[in-house]
Protein backbone atom coordinates (compact mmCIF):
# COMPACT_ATOMS: atom_id res chain seq x y z
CA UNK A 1 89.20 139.88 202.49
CA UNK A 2 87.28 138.86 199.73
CA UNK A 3 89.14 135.44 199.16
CA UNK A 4 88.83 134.82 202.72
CA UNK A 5 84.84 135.32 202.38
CA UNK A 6 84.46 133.56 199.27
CA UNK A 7 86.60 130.58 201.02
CA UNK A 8 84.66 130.81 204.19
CA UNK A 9 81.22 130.08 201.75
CA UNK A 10 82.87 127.32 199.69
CA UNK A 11 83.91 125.19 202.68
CA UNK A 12 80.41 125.96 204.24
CA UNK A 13 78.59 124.36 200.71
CA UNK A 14 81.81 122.15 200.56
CA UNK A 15 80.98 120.54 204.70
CA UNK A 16 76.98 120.76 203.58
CA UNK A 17 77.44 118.38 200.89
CA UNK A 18 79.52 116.43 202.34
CA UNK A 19 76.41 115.42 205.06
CA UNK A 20 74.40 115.04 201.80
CA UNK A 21 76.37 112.60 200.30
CA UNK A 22 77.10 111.22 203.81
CA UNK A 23 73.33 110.90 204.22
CA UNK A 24 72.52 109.57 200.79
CA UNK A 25 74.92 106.85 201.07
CA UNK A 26 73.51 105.85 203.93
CA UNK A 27 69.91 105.95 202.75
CA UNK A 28 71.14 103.79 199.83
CA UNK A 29 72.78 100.96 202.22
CA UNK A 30 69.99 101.13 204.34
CA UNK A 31 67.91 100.27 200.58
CA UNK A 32 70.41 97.67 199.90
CA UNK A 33 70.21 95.90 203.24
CA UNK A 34 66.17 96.15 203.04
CA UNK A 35 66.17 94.68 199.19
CA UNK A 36 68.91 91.79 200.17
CA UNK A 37 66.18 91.17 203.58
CA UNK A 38 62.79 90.98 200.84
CA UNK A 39 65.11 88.98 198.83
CA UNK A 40 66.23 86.53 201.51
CA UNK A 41 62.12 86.54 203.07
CA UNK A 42 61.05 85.69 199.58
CA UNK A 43 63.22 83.00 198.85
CA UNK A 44 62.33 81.70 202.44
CA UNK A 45 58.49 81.60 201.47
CA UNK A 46 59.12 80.22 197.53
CA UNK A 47 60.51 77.63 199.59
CA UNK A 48 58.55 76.53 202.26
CA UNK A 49 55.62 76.73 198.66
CA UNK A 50 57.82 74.24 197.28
């Protein structure tokens, strides 16, 4: 009874960090997407300067 408790908690913490890291990788290609957009605007406007 106690394993199956214990268990029960561990694939509770185990499924809740699995959305974190679900969420933080998608936070971090959202990030990469923005930073490759700034970088791609920028090198637009450096060259329509030039």
């Amino acid at each position: 009874m106690i394993i199956n408790h214990f268990l029960l908690v561990f694939s509770f913490f185990g499924f809740r960090l699995a959305i974190k890291l679900e969420h933080l990788q998608q936070i971090w290609l959202i990030m990469c997407e923005v930073k490759m957009k700034n970088e791609m605007s920028q090198k637009k406007l450096f060259e329509s300067w030039v």
